[in-house]
Amino acid sequence: QKEVEQDPGPLSVPEGAIVSLNCTYSNSAFQYFMWYRQYSRKGPELLMYTYSSGNKEDGRFTAQVDKSSKYISLFIRDSQPSDSATYLCAMGSSNTGKLIFGQGTTLQVKP
Amino acid sequence: DTGVSQDPRHKITKRGQNVTFRCDPISEHNRLYWYRQTLGQGPEFLTYFQNEAQLEKSRLLSDRFSAERPKGSFSTLEIQRTEQGDSAMYLCASSLRGEGSGANVLTFGAGSRLTVL
């Protein structure tokens, strides 16, 4: 079993839809949770990160963490065609220097 | 500073040849990471350095792979006797890691794509 599981999709939605992306994890030592966005043939870029359970909002993006269920989500409101990309969840802790990534979910927002 | 730079962006080689990739991190960052990413998968950790010290290597990293970070600045990743299974995107990232338990935010380069024929 992988430490971080993420549904690869692909996910196709119409412009303006609310998108929900999810990851589950097995390692309870993870302390911080990140979402990266990766466009084709580019490196991943950080969208947002959070430490604790609960919600964190940044513009059209909301990150949600439920540590009791080992489940994290990223919500995108009013999705735009420019949001079409692969979304990667990543997790880490102070005990380790590395981030562990999920498989990535490919999102396509159709105009 | 323009971020994390990787060179070359694309390398095509024949099986059995050696290849070397270079990464120039963000100048004030003390940590440097190498990840490998294949099509449809997330980045897979290979190794990382804090300054010039290599602190961790993945068990998946065979002895054909070697990474260095002399003087704690740029880093090189060498793959000896390449195999077709080595074909992937090799991503470099850097971060500034201080004391405490703050999130380790990695900034990635655009990657070096390796194709082994």
Tab-separated table of C-alpha atoms in Angstrom:
chain	number	residue	atom	x	y	z
A	1	GLN	CA	0.000	0.000	0.000
A	2	LYS	CA	1.315	3.423	-0.957
A	3	GLU	CA	1.692	6.020	1.784
A	4	VAL	CA	-0.379	8.493	-0.237
A	5	GLU	CA	-3.234	7.490	-2.520
A	6	GLN	CA	-4.781	9.784	-5.110
A	7	ASP	CA	-7.304	9.009	-7.823
A	8	PRO	CA	-5.551	9.713	-11.149
A	9	GLY	CA	-8.763	10.655	-12.979
A	10	PRO	CA	-8.943	12.103	-15.550
A	11	LEU	CA	-11.593	14.495	-14.320
A	12	SER	CA	-13.467	16.593	-16.880
A	13	VAL	CA	-15.789	19.421	-15.806
A	14	PRO	CA	-17.482	22.380	-17.487
A	15	GLU	CA	-16.211	25.885	-16.882
A	16	GLY	CA	-17.619	27.352	-13.682
A	17	ALA	CA	-18.023	24.002	-11.914
A	18	ILE	CA	-16.818	23.262	-8.398
A	19	VAL	CA	-14.012	20.711	-8.458
A	20	SER	CA	-13.145	18.374	-5.603
A	21	LEU	CA	-9.770	16.618	-5.543
A	22	ASN	CA	-8.873	14.163	-2.819
A	23	CYS	CA	-6.048	12.172	-1.257
A	24	THR	CA	-5.860	9.622	1.496
A	25	TYR	CA	-2.770	8.707	3.478
A	26	SER	CA	-1.660	6.003	5.866
A	27	ASN	CA	1.212	7.593	7.799
A	28	SER	CA	-0.110	9.372	10.876
A	29	ALA	CA	3.275	11.109	11.292
A	30	PHE	CA	2.526	13.509	8.438
A	31	GLN	CA	2.242	17.017	9.838
A	32	TYR	CA	1.781	19.272	6.827
A	33	PHE	CA	-0.150	18.839	3.642
A	34	MET	CA	0.413	20.519	0.330
A	35	TRP	CA	-1.180	20.836	-3.063
A	36	TYR	CA	0.951	21.361	-6.146
A	37	ARG	CA	-0.239	22.073	-9.691
A	38	GLN	CA	1.688	20.770	-12.671
A	39	TYR	CA	1.129	21.851	-16.241
A	40	SER	CA	2.236	19.577	-19.058
A	41	ARG	CA	6.031	19.354	-19.404
A	42	LYS	CA	6.562	21.734	-16.487
A	43	GLY	CA	7.686	21.252	-12.910
A	44	PRO	CA	5.147	21.228	-10.069
A	45	GLU	CA	4.301	24.601	-8.497
A	46	LEU	CA	2.960	25.062	-4.987
A	47	LEU	CA	-0.678	26.094	-4.669
A	48	MET	CA	-1.118	26.012	-0.917
A	49	TYR	CA	-0.254	24.132	2.235
A	50	THR	CA	-1.714	23.622	5.663
A	51	TYR	CA	-0.732	22.066	8.969
A	52	SER	CA	-3.842	21.379	10.925
A	53	SER	CA	-7.207	19.820	10.444
A	54	GLY	CA	-9.786	22.203	9.057
A	55	ASN	CA	-10.041	24.490	6.073
A	56	LYS	CA	-7.689	27.002	4.506
A	57	GLU	CA	-8.889	29.309	1.754
A	58	ASP	CA	-6.908	31.177	-0.894
A	59	GLY	CA	-9.001	32.851	-3.564
A	60	ARG	CA	-10.906	30.195	-5.498
A	61	PHE	CA	-8.995	27.391	-3.768
A	62	THR	CA	-9.847	25.743	-0.435
A	63	ALA	CA	-7.694	23.067	1.181
A	64	GLN	CA	-9.314	20.790	3.721
A	65	VAL	CA	-7.584	18.365	6.071
A	66	ASP	CA	-9.208	15.689	8.224
A	67	LYS	CA	-6.421	14.060	10.222
A	68	SER	CA	-8.786	11.704	12.031
A	69	SER	CA	-9.766	10.169	8.697
A	70	LYS	CA	-6.354	10.689	7.071
A	71	TYR	CA	-8.070	12.470	4.200
A	72	ILE	CA	-7.309	15.747	2.464
A	73	SER	CA	-9.171	17.654	-0.228
A	74	LEU	CA	-8.701	20.581	-2.558
A	75	PHE	CA	-11.761	22.439	-3.780
A	76	ILE	CA	-11.677	24.757	-6.774
A	77	ARG	CA	-14.607	27.153	-7.156
A	78	ASP	CA	-15.640	28.724	-10.449
A	79	SER	CA	-13.199	26.530	-12.344
A	80	GLN	CA	-11.531	28.032	-15.409
A	81	PRO	CA	-9.969	26.411	-18.497
A	82	SER	CA	-6.616	27.690	-17.196
A	83	ASP	CA	-7.071	25.381	-14.195
A	84	SER	CA	-6.619	22.407	-16.542
A	85	ALA	CA	-3.534	20.655	-15.159
A	86	THR	CA	-2.428	17.769	-12.951
A	87	TYR	CA	-2.954	18.342	-9.236
A	88	LEU	CA	-0.572	16.619	-6.847
A	89	CYS	CA	-1.037	16.235	-3.136
A	90	ALA	CA	2.132	16.039	-1.052
A	91	MET	CA	2.815	15.424	2.619
A	92	GLY	CA	5.697	15.689	5.024
A	93	SER	CA	6.773	15.894	8.622
A	94	SER	CA	9.509	17.520	10.684
A	95	ASN	CA	11.098	14.077	11.131
A	96	THR	CA	11.887	13.673	7.479
A	97	GLY	CA	13.289	16.066	4.921
A	98	LYS	CA	11.303	14.819	1.972
A	99	LEU	CA	7.795	15.243	0.633
A	100	ILE	CA	5.761	12.207	-0.369
A	101	PHE	CA	3.557	12.809	-3.393
A	102	GLY	CA	0.344	11.266	-4.573
A	103	GLN	CA	-0.062	9.994	-8.123
A	104	GLY	CA	-1.713	13.208	-9.286
A	105	THR	CA	-5.198	13.873	-10.656
A	106	THR	CA	-5.512	15.217	-14.189
A	107	LEU	CA	-8.197	17.897	-14.480
A	108	GLN	CA	-9.683	19.281	-17.666
A	109	VAL	CA	-11.998	22.284	-17.509
A	110	LYS	CA	-13.963	22.665	-20.729
A	111	PRO	CA	-15.042	26.140	-21.884
B	1	ASP	CA	17.175	34.950	-9.080
B	2	THR	CA	15.088	33.083	-11.620
B	3	GLY	CA	14.262	29.996	-9.584
B	4	VAL	CA	15.540	26.451	-9.927
B	5	SER	CA	17.377	25.792	-13.191
B	6	GLN	CA	17.939	22.380	-14.734
B	7	ASP	CA	20.103	21.386	-17.648
B	8	PRO	CA	19.687	19.824	-20.137
B	9	ARG	CA	15.923	19.998	-20.564
B	10	HIS	CA	15.888	16.899	-22.718
B	11	LYS	CA	18.465	14.169	-23.193
B	12	ILE	CA	18.197	11.280	-25.615
B	13	THR	CA	20.747	8.527	-25.160
B	14	LYS	CA	21.367	4.933	-26.071
B	15	ARG	CA	21.124	2.146	-23.569
B	16	GLY	CA	24.391	1.643	-21.739
B	17	GLN	CA	25.558	5.235	-21.981
B	18	ASN	CA	26.154	7.506	-19.003
B	19	VAL	CA	24.213	10.739	-18.556
B	20	THR	CA	24.589	13.656	-16.174
B	21	PHE	CA	22.032	16.255	-15.181
B	22	ARG	CA	22.764	19.553	-13.496
B	23	CYS	CA	20.601	21.542	-11.099
B	24	ASP	CA	21.145	25.095	-9.909
B	25	PRO	CA	18.907	25.778	-6.898
B	26	ILE	CA	17.600	29.077	-5.598
B	27	SER	CA	20.737	30.665	-4.200
B	28	GLU	CA	19.651	31.112	-0.598
B	29	HIS	CA	18.177	27.607	-0.314
B	30	ASN	CA	20.167	25.113	1.755
B	31	ARG	CA	18.319	21.971	0.707
B	32	LEU	CA	18.325	20.367	-2.716
B	33	TYR	CA	16.206	17.424	-3.829
B	34	TRP	CA	16.090	15.044	-6.749
B	35	TYR	CA	12.846	13.357	-7.743
B	36	ARG	CA	11.935	11.134	-10.677
B	37	GLN	CA	8.567	11.280	-12.398
B	38	THR	CA	7.204	8.890	-14.993
B	39	LEU	CA	4.129	9.464	-17.137
B	40	GLY	CA	0.938	9.420	-15.119
B	41	GLN	CA	2.736	9.184	-11.781
B	42	GLY	CA	3.620	11.644	-9.067
B	43	PRO	CA	7.224	12.620	-8.297
B	44	GLU	CA	9.158	9.839	-6.608
B	45	PHE	CA	11.851	10.818	-4.104
B	46	LEU	CA	15.433	9.898	-4.998
B	47	THR	CA	17.747	11.820	-2.677
B	48	TYR	CA	18.334	15.117	-0.956
B	49	PHE	CA	21.163	17.299	0.343
B	50	GLN	CA	21.414	19.814	3.098
B	51	ASN	CA	24.249	22.078	2.030
B	52	GLU	CA	26.885	19.630	0.741
B	53	ALA	CA	25.815	16.661	2.874
B	54	GLN	CA	23.659	13.962	1.281
B	55	LEU	CA	21.195	13.213	4.067
B	56	GLU	CA	18.919	10.602	2.531
B	57	LYS	CA	18.808	8.272	-0.450
B	58	SER	CA	15.806	6.269	-1.545
B	59	ARG	CA	16.108	2.499	-1.360
B	60	LEU	CA	14.873	2.559	-4.945
B	61	LEU	CA	18.031	4.372	-6.017
B	62	SER	CA	20.299	1.766	-7.582
B	63	ASP	CA	24.079	1.989	-7.439
B	64	ARG	CA	24.031	3.206	-11.046
B	65	PHE	CA	22.730	6.529	-9.746
B	66	SER	CA	24.992	8.998	-7.976
B	67	ALA	CA	24.368	12.560	-6.901
B	68	GLU	CA	26.733	15.213	-5.678
B	69	ARG	CA	26.464	18.722	-4.393
B	70	PRO	CA	29.995	20.067	-4.083
B	71	LYS	CA	30.312	23.204	-1.996
B	72	GLY	CA	26.604	23.142	-1.277
B	73	SER	CA	25.668	25.003	-4.429
B	74	PHE	CA	24.688	23.264	-7.692
B	75	SER	CA	24.108	19.521	-7.865
B	76	THR	CA	24.670	16.828	-10.453
B	77	LEU	CA	22.816	13.561	-10.887
B	78	GLU	CA	24.678	10.934	-12.893
B	79	ILE	CA	23.161	7.740	-14.233
B	80	GLN	CA	25.650	5.125	-15.373
B	81	ARG	CA	24.904	2.347	-17.869
B	82	THR	CA	21.442	3.693	-18.610
B	83	GLU	CA	18.543	1.290	-19.095
B	84	GLN	CA	15.240	1.869	-20.883
B	85	GLY	CA	13.513	1.858	-17.505
B	86	ASP	CA	15.467	4.980	-16.582
B	87	SER	CA	13.424	6.997	-19.088
B	88	ALA	CA	11.619	9.606	-16.996
B	89	MET	CA	11.522	13.250	-16.007
B	90	TYR	CA	14.182	14.052	-13.412
B	91	LEU	CA	13.026	16.915	-11.234
B	92	CYS	CA	15.211	19.031	-9.004
B	93	ALA	CA	13.791	21.094	-6.165
B	94	SER	CA	15.216	23.294	-3.443
B	95	SER	CA	14.012	24.640	-0.123
B	96	LEU	CA	15.131	26.794	2.765
B	97	ARG	CA	14.986	24.725	5.880
B	98	GLY	CA	15.707	26.257	9.240
B	99	GLU	CA	15.184	25.154	12.794
B	100	GLY	CA	11.720	24.209	13.878
B	101	SER	CA	8.922	22.227	12.400
B	102	GLY	CA	7.657	24.541	9.703
B	103	ALA	CA	6.478	23.151	6.411
B	104	ASN	CA	9.254	22.246	4.013
B	105	VAL	CA	8.132	24.059	0.870
B	106	LEU	CA	9.890	22.734	-2.216
B	107	THR	CA	10.367	24.883	-5.312
B	108	PHE	CA	10.790	22.760	-8.409
B	109	GLY	CA	12.659	23.277	-11.617
B	110	ALA	CA	11.170	22.475	-15.016
B	111	GLY	CA	12.830	19.073	-15.081
B	112	SER	CA	15.235	17.166	-17.317
B	113	ARG	CA	13.543	14.611	-19.528
B	114	LEU	CA	15.572	11.467	-20.227
B	115	THR	CA	14.796	9.155	-23.114
B	116	VAL	CA	16.816	5.944	-23.284
B	117	LEU	CA	16.625	4.173	-26.649
